[in-house]
Coordinates of C-alpha atoms in Angstrom, one line a residue:
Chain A
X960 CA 17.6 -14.3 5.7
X961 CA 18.1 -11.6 2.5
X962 CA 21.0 -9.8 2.7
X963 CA 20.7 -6.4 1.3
X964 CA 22.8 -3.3 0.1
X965 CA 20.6 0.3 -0.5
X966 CA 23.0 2.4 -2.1
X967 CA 21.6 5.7 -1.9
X968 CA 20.9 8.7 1.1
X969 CA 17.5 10.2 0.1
X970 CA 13.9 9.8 0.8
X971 CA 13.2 7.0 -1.2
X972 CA 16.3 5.0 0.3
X973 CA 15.7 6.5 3.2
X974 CA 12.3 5.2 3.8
X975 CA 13.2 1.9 1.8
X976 CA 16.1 1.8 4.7
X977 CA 13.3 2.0 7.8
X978 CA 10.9 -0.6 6.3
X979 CA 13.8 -3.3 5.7
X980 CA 15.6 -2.6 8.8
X981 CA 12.3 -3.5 10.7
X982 CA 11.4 -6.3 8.5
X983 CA 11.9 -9.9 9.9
X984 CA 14.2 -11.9 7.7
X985 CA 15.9 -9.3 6.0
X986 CA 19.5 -7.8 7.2
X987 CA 20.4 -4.2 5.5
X988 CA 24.0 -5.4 5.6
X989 CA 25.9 -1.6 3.9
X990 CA 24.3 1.4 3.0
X991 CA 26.4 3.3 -0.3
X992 CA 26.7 6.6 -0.7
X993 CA 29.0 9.7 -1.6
X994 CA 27.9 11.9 1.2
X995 CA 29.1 11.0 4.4
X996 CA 27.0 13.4 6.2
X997 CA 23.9 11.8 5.1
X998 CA 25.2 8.4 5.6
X999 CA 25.7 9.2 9.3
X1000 CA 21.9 8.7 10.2
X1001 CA 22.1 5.4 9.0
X1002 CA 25.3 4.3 11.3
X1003 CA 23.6 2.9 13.5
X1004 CA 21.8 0.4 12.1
X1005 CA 23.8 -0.6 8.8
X1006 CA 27.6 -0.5 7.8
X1007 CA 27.7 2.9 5.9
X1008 CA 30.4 2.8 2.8
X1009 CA 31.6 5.9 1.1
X1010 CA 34.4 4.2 -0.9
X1011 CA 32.8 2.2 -4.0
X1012 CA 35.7 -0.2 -3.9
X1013 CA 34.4 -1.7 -0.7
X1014 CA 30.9 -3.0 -1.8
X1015 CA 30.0 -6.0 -0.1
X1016 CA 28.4 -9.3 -1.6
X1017 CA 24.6 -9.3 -0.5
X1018 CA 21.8 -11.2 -2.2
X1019 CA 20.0 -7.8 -3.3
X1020 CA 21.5 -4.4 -4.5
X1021 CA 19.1 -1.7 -4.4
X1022 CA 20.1 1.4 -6.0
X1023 CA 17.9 4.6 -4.8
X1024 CA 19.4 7.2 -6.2
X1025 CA 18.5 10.2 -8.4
X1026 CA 17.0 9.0 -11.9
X1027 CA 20.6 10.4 -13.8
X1028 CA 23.3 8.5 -11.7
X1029 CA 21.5 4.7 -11.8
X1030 CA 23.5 3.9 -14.6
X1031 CA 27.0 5.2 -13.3
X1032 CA 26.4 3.9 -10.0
X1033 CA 25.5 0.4 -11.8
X1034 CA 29.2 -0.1 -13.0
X1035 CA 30.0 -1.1 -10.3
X1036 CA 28.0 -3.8 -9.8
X1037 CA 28.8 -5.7 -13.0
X1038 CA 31.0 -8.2 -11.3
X1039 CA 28.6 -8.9 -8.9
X1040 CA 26.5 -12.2 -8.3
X1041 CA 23.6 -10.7 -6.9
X1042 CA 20.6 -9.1 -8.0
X1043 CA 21.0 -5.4 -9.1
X1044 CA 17.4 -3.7 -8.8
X1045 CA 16.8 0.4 -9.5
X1046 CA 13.6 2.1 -7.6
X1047 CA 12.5 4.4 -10.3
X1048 CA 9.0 4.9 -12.2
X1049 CA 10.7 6.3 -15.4
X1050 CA 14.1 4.1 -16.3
X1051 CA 13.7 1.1 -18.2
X1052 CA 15.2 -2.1 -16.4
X1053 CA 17.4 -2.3 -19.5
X1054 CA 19.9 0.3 -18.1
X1055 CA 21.0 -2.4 -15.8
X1056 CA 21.9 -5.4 -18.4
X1057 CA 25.0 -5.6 -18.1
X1058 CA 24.4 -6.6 -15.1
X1059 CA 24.5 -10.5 -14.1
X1060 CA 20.9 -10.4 -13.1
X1061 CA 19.0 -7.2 -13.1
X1062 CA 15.5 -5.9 -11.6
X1063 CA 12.9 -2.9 -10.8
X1064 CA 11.8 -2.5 -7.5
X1065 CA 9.0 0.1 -7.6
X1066 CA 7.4 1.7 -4.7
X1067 CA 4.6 4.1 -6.4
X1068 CA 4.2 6.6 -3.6
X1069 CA 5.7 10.0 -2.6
X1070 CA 7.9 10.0 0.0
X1071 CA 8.6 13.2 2.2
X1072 CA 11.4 13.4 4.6
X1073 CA 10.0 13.9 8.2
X1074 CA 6.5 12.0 7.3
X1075 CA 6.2 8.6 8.5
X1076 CA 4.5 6.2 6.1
X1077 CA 2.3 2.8 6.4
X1078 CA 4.7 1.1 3.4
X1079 CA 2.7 -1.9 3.8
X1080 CA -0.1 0.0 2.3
X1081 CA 2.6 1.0 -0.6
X1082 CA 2.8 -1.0 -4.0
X1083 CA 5.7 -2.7 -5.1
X1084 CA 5.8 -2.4 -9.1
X1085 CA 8.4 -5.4 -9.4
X1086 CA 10.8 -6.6 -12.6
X1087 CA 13.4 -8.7 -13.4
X1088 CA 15.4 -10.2 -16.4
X1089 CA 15.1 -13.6 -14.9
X1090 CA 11.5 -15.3 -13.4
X1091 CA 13.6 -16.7 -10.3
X1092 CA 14.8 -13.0 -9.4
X1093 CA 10.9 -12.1 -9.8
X1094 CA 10.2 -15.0 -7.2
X1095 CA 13.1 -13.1 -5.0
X1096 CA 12.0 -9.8 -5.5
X1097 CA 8.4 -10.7 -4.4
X1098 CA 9.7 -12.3 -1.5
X1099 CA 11.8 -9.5 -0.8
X1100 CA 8.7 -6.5 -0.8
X1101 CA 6.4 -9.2 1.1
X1102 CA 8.5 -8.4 4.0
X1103 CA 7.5 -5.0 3.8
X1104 CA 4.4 -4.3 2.0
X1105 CA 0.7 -6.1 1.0
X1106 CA 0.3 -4.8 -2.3
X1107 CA 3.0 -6.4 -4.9
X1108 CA 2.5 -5.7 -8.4
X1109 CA 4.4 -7.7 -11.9
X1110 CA 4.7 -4.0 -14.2
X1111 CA 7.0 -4.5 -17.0
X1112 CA 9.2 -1.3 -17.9
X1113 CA 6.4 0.0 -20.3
X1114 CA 3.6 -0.2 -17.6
X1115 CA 5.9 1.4 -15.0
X1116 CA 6.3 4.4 -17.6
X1117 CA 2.7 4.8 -17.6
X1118 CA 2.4 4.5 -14.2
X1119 CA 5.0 7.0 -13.7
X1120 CA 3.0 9.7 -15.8
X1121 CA -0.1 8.9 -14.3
X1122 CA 1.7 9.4 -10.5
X1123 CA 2.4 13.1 -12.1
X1124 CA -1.6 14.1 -12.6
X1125 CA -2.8 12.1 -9.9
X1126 CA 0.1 13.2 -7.2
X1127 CA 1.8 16.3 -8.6
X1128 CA -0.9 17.9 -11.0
X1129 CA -3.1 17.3 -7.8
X1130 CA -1.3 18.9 -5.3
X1131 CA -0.7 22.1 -7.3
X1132 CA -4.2 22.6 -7.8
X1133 CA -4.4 22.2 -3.7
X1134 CA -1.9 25.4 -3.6
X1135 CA -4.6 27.2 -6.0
X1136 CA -7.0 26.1 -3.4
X1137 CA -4.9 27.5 -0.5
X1138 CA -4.2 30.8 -2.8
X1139 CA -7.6 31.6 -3.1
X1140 CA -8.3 31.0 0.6
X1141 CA -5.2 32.7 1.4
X1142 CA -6.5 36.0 -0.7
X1143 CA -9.8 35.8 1.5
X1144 CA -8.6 35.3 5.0
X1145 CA -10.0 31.7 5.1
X1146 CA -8.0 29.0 6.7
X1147 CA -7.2 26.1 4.3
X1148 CA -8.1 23.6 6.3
X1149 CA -11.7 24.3 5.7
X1150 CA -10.7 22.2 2.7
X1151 CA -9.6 19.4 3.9
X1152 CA -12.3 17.4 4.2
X1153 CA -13.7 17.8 0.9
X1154 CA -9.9 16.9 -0.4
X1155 CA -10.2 14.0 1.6
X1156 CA -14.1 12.8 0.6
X1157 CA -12.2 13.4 -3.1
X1158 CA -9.9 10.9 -2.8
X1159 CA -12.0 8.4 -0.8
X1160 CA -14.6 8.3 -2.9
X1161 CA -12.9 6.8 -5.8
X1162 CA -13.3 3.7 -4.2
X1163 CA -17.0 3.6 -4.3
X1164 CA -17.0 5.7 -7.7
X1165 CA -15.2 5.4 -11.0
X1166 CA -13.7 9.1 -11.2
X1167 CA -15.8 9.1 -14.4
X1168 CA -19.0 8.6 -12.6
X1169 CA -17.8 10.7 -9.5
X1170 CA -17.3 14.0 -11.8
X1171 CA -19.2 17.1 -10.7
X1172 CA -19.0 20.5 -11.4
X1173 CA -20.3 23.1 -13.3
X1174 CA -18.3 22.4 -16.2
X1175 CA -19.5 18.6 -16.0
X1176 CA -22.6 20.3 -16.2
X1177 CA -22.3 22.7 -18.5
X1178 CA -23.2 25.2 -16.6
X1179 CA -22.0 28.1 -18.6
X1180 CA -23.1 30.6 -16.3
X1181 CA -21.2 29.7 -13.0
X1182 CA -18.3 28.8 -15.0
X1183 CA -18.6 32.4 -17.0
X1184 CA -18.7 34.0 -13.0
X1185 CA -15.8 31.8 -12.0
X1186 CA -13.3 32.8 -14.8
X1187 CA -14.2 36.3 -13.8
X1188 CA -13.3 35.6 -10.3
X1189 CA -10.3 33.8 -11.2
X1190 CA -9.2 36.3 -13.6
X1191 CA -8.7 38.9 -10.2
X1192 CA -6.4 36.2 -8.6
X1193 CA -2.6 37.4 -8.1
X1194 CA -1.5 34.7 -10.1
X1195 CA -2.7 34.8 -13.7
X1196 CA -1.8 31.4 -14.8
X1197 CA -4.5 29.6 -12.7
X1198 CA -7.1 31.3 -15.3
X1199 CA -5.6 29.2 -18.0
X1200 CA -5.8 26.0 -15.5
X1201 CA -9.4 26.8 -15.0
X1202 CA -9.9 26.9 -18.4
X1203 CA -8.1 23.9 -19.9
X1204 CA -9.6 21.6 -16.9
X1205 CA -13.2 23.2 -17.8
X1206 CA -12.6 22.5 -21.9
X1207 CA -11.4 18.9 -21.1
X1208 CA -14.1 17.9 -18.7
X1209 CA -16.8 19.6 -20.9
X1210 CA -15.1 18.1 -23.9
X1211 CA -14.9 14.5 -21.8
X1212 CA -18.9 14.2 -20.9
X1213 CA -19.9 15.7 -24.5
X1214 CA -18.1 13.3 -26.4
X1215 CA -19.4 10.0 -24.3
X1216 CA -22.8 11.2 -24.0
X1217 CA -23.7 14.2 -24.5
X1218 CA -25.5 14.2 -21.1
X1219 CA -25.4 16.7 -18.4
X1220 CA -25.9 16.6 -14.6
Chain B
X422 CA -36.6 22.3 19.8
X423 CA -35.5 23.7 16.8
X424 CA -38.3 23.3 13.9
X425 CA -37.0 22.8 10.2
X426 CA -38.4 22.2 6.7
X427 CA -36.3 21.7 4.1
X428 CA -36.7 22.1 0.5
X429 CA -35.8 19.7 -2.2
X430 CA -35.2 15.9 -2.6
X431 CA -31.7 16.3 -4.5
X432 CA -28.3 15.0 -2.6
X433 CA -28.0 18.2 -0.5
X434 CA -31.6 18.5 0.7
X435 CA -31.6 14.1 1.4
X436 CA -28.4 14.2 3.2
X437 CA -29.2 17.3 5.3
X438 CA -32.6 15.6 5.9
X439 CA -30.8 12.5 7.0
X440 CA -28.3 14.2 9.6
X441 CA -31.1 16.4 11.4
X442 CA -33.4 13.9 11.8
X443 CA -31.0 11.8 13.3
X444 CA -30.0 15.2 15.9
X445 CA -30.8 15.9 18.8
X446 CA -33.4 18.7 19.6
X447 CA -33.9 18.9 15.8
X448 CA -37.5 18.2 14.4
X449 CA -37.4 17.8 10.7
X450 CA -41.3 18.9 10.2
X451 CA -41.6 19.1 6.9
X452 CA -40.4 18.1 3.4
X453 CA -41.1 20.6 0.4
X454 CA -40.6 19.4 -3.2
X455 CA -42.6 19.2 -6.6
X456 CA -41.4 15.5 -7.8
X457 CA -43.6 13.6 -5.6
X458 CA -41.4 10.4 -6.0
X459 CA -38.9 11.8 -5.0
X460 CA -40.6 12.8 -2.0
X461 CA -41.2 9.4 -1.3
X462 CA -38.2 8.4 0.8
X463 CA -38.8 11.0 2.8
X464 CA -42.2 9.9 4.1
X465 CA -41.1 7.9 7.2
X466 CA -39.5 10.3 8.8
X467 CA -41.5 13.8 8.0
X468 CA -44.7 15.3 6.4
X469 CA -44.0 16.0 2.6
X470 CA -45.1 18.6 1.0
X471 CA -46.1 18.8 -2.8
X472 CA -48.4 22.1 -2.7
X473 CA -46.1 24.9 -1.8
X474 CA -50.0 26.4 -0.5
X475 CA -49.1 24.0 2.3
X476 CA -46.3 25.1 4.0
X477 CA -46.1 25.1 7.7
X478 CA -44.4 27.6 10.0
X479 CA -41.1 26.4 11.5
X480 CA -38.6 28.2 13.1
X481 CA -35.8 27.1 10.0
X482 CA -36.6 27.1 6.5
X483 CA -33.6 25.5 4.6
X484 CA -33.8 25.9 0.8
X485 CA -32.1 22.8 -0.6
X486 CA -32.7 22.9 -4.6
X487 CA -30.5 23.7 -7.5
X488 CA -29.1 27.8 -7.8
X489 CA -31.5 28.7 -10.2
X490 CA -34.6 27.9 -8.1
X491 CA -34.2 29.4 -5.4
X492 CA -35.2 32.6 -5.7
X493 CA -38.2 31.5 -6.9
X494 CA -38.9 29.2 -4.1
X495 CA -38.4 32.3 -1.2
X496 CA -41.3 33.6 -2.8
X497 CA -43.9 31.7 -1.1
X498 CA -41.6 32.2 2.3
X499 CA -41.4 35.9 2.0
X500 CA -43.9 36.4 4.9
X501 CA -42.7 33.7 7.2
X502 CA -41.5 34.3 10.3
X503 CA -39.1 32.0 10.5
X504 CA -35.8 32.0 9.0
X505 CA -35.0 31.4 5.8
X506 CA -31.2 30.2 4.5
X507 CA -30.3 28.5 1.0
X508 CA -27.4 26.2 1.4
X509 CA -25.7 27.2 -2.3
X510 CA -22.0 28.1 -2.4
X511 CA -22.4 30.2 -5.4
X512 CA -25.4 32.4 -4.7
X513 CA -25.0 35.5 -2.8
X514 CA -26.8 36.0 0.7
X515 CA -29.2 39.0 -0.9
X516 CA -31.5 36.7 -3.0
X517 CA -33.4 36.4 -0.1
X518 CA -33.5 39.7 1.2
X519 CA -37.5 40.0 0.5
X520 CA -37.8 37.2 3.4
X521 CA -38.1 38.9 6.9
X522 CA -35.1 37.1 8.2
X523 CA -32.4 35.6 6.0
X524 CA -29.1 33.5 6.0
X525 CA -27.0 30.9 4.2
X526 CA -26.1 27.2 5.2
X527 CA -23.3 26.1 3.1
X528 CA -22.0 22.6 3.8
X529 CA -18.7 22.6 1.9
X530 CA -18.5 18.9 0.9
X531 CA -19.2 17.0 -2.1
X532 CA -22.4 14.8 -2.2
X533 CA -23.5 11.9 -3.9
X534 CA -26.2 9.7 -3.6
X535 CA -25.7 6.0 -2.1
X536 CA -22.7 7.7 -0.4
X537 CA -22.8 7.7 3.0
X538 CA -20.9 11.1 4.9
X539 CA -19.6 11.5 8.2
X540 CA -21.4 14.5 8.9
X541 CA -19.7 16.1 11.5
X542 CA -16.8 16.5 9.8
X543 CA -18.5 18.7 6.9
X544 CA -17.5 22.0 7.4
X545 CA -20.6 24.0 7.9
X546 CA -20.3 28.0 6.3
X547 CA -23.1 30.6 8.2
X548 CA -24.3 33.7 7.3
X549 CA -26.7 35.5 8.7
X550 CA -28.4 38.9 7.7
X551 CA -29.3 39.4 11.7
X552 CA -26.5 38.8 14.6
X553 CA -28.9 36.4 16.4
X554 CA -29.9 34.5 13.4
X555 CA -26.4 34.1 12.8
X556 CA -26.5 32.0 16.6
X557 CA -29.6 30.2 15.8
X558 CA -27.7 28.6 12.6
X559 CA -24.5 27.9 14.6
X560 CA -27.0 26.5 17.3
X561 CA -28.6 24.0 14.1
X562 CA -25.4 23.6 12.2
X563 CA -23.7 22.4 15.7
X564 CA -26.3 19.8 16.0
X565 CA -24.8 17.4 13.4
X566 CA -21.5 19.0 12.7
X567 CA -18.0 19.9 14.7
X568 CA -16.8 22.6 12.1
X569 CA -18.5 25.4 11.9
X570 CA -17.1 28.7 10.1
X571 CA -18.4 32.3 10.0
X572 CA -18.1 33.2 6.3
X573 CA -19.2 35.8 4.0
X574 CA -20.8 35.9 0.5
X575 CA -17.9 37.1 -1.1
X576 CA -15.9 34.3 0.9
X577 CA -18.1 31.9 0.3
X578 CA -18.1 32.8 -3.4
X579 CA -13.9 32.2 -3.1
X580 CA -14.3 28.9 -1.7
X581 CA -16.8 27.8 -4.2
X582 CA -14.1 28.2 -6.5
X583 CA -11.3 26.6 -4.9
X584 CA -13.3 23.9 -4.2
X585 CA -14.0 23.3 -8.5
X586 CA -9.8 23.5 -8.0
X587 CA -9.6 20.6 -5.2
X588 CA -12.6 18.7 -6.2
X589 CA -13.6 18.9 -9.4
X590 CA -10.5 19.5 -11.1
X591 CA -8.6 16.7 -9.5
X592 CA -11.8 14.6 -9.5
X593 CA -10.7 14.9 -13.3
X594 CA -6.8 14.5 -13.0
X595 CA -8.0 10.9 -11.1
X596 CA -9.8 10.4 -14.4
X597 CA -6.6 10.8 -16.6
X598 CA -5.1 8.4 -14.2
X599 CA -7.6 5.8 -14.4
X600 CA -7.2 6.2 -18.4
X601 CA -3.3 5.9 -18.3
X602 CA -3.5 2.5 -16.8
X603 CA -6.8 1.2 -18.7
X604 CA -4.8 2.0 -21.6
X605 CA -1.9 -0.6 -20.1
X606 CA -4.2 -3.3 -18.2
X607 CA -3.3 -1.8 -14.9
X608 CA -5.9 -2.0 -12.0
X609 CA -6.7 1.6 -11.2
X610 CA -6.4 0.3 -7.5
X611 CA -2.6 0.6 -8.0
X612 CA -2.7 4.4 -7.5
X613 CA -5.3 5.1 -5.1
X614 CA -2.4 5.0 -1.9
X615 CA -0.4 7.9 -3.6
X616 CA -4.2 9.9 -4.2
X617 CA -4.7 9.3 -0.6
X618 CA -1.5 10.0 1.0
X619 CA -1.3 13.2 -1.6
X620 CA -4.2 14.4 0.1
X621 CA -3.3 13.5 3.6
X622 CA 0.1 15.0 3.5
X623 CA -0.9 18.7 3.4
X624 CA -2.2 18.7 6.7
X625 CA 1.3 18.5 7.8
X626 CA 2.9 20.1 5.1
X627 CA 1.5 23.5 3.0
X628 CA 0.8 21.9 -0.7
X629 CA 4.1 24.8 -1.8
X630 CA 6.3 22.8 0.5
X631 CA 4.9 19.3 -0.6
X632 CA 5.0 19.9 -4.4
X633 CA 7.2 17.4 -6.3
X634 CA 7.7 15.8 -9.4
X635 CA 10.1 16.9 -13.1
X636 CA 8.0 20.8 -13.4
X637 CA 9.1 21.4 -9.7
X638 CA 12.6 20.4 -10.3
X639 CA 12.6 21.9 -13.6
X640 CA 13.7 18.3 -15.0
X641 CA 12.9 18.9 -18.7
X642 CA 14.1 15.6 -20.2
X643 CA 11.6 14.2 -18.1
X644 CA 9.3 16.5 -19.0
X645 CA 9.9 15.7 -22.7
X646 CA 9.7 12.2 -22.6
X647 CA 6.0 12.3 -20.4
X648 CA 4.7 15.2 -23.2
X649 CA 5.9 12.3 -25.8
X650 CA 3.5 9.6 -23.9
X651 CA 0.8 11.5 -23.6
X652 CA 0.5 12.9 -27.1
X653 CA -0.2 9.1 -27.7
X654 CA -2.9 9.0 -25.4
X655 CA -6.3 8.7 -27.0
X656 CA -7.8 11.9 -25.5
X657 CA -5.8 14.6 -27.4
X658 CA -7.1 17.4 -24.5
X659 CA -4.2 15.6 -21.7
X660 CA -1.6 16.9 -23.3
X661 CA -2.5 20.2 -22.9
X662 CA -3.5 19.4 -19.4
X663 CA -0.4 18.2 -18.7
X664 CA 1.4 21.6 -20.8
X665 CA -0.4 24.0 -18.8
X666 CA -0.3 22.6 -15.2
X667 CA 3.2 21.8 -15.9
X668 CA 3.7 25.9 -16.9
X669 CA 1.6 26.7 -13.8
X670 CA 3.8 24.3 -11.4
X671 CA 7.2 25.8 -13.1
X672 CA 6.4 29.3 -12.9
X673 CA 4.9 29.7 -9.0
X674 CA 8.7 28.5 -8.3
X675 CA 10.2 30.0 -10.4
X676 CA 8.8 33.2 -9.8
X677 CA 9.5 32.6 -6.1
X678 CA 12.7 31.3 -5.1
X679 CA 14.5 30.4 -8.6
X680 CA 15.7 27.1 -6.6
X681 CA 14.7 23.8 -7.2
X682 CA 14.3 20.2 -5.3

């Protein structure tokens, strides 16, 4: 059995919360946070702590809190013997060495309150100081998930960018998308399943070999009557989108090859 | 019955050919094209056609070929009877209007060869210059698909664009993802759950409410510290991919509600 803390009342904790609650072998023995409120819908699964002078001893902290309070929540762990892991993409695992024995435990997905997820389908970027805690750590996200991953802090940066063109960048250029339906009295869902062959078919295709496009092709003339188009949109800032994309797909395809299709 | 000929051997033309010939009360009679190999794989299952002297008369006369060629092609079908459609999101209805009877088929999907698509759930986007020919397509279209939309030129037009937004673009933004972790030995694989459940959570929520990530939340530490990493990069043309979606993304709320999450 791995006793566990999750200090922590977002989605991320939240989520984490769920997943190790259900998982065999693994007993989420307190739940840490400031706001009472949001500790109440975990009460009935966990001991929920507001005061941090009454942290128990559990084999695995996990702090899932906002990227800024990590460190301050971390001071009070310094005394402790057990492992003291953060769950974020951007802060170093250094941030916890002074610590006893310190760890990342990673989850590289976007979690939404209200939206169930599969987190066995969610990889586990895992650290630690010490190669036994990495042993422990793996064992721990087993439970869980299928898809464990060794990233050092450097990687997980990385990672953490790429999350932001892949997961954020994308989605923003879905609202274009629905903006440009929107102005036309189409539903958005007409979409969907070209969003969805997107994304699926990057596991066939490299992306690289999966562009398409006029700009891929350099077809100057639909991209000429596009910017035009795109120009009449309410919000004149997805012009520039348009065009940046355009410049660094075109520039992408003529530096390689020089090829068009 | 319904008696079709479709024009071209590219991935439109050989996927269409692929879905009617497997419908229902669909006869795929003939296959019109100049490359004669290419022709070839379409032998087993329908006459094809080199000498555009040789066309038949079918009720359905779907021009399949690249924008540029097609109004060249509705020359020789400008005294058919049947009807003729082109199946281009970009090229307006009225390049046909010499044909007696004209319309557009506009699957809204993204097609690659050695790909396979569930066909039926390819949104199908009809227009039709007569109200009854505007039946007869949804009567063809309904044969191999469940989504069928009434839609406009200057609609259709729209949703050409937003798909470059939600396809191509982010087709690109995978790329820069794929880059980030070549660059740090990372299997690509990593990512593809958060591109997937990116695109799967907007059917629940609109991509406005699901937007995340350090532009949303106005986080400009982070901000800083991801415009550092990807000034390293070895494509110079990210970082302004990452400036100006990051601008786009901080304006749209801005603008809106001044709050963020």
């Amino acid at each position: 059995m791995l006793r566990i803390s999750i200090f922590g009342t977002g989605n991320v904790a939240g989520h984490l919360f769920e997943a190790f609650a259900a998982a065999d072998s693994v007993e989420v023995e307190q739940v840490i946070g400031r706001n009472k409120t949001a500790l109440a819908s975990f009460e009935r699964k966990a001991e929920t702590v507001s005061d941090f002078t009454q942290i128990a001893d559990t084999d695995i902290f996990i702090i899932a809190v906002k990227d800024g309070a990590i460190a301050e929540i971390s001071e009070y762990l310094k005394e402790k013997k057990g492992l003291v892991v953060h769950t974020s993409g951007s802060v170093p695992m250094a941030v916890l060495s002074h610590c006893p024995r310190y760890g990342v435990l990673y989850p590289l997905q976007t979690f939404s309150k209200d939206r169930n997820l599969v987190m066995d389908s969610v990889p586990f970027c895992l650290e630690a100081h010490d190669k036994r805690d990495l042993q422990l750590l793996k064992k721990l996200a087993g439970r869980i998930s299928g898809k464990i991953y060794e990233v050092d802090s450097q990687q997980r940066k990385a990672l953490h960018l790429a999350a932001v063109f892949v997961n954020n960048f994308t989605n923003h250029l879905y609202h274009i998308g629905k903006e440009i339906c929107d102005e036309k009295g189409l539903p958005f869902a007409i979409l969907q399943p070209l969003i969805e062959e997107t994304a699926d078919k990057i596991k066939q295709l490299s992306p690289y070999e999966a562009q398409t496009g006029p700009a891929r092709r350099g077809d100057s003339e639909t991209m000429a009557a596009h910017l035009e188009q795109v120009t009449k949109l309410e919000n004149p800032t997805f012009k520039d989108v348009y065009e940046i994309l355009s410049a660094s797909v075109k520039k992408l395809y003529r530096t390689d090859d020089g090829a068009s299709n």
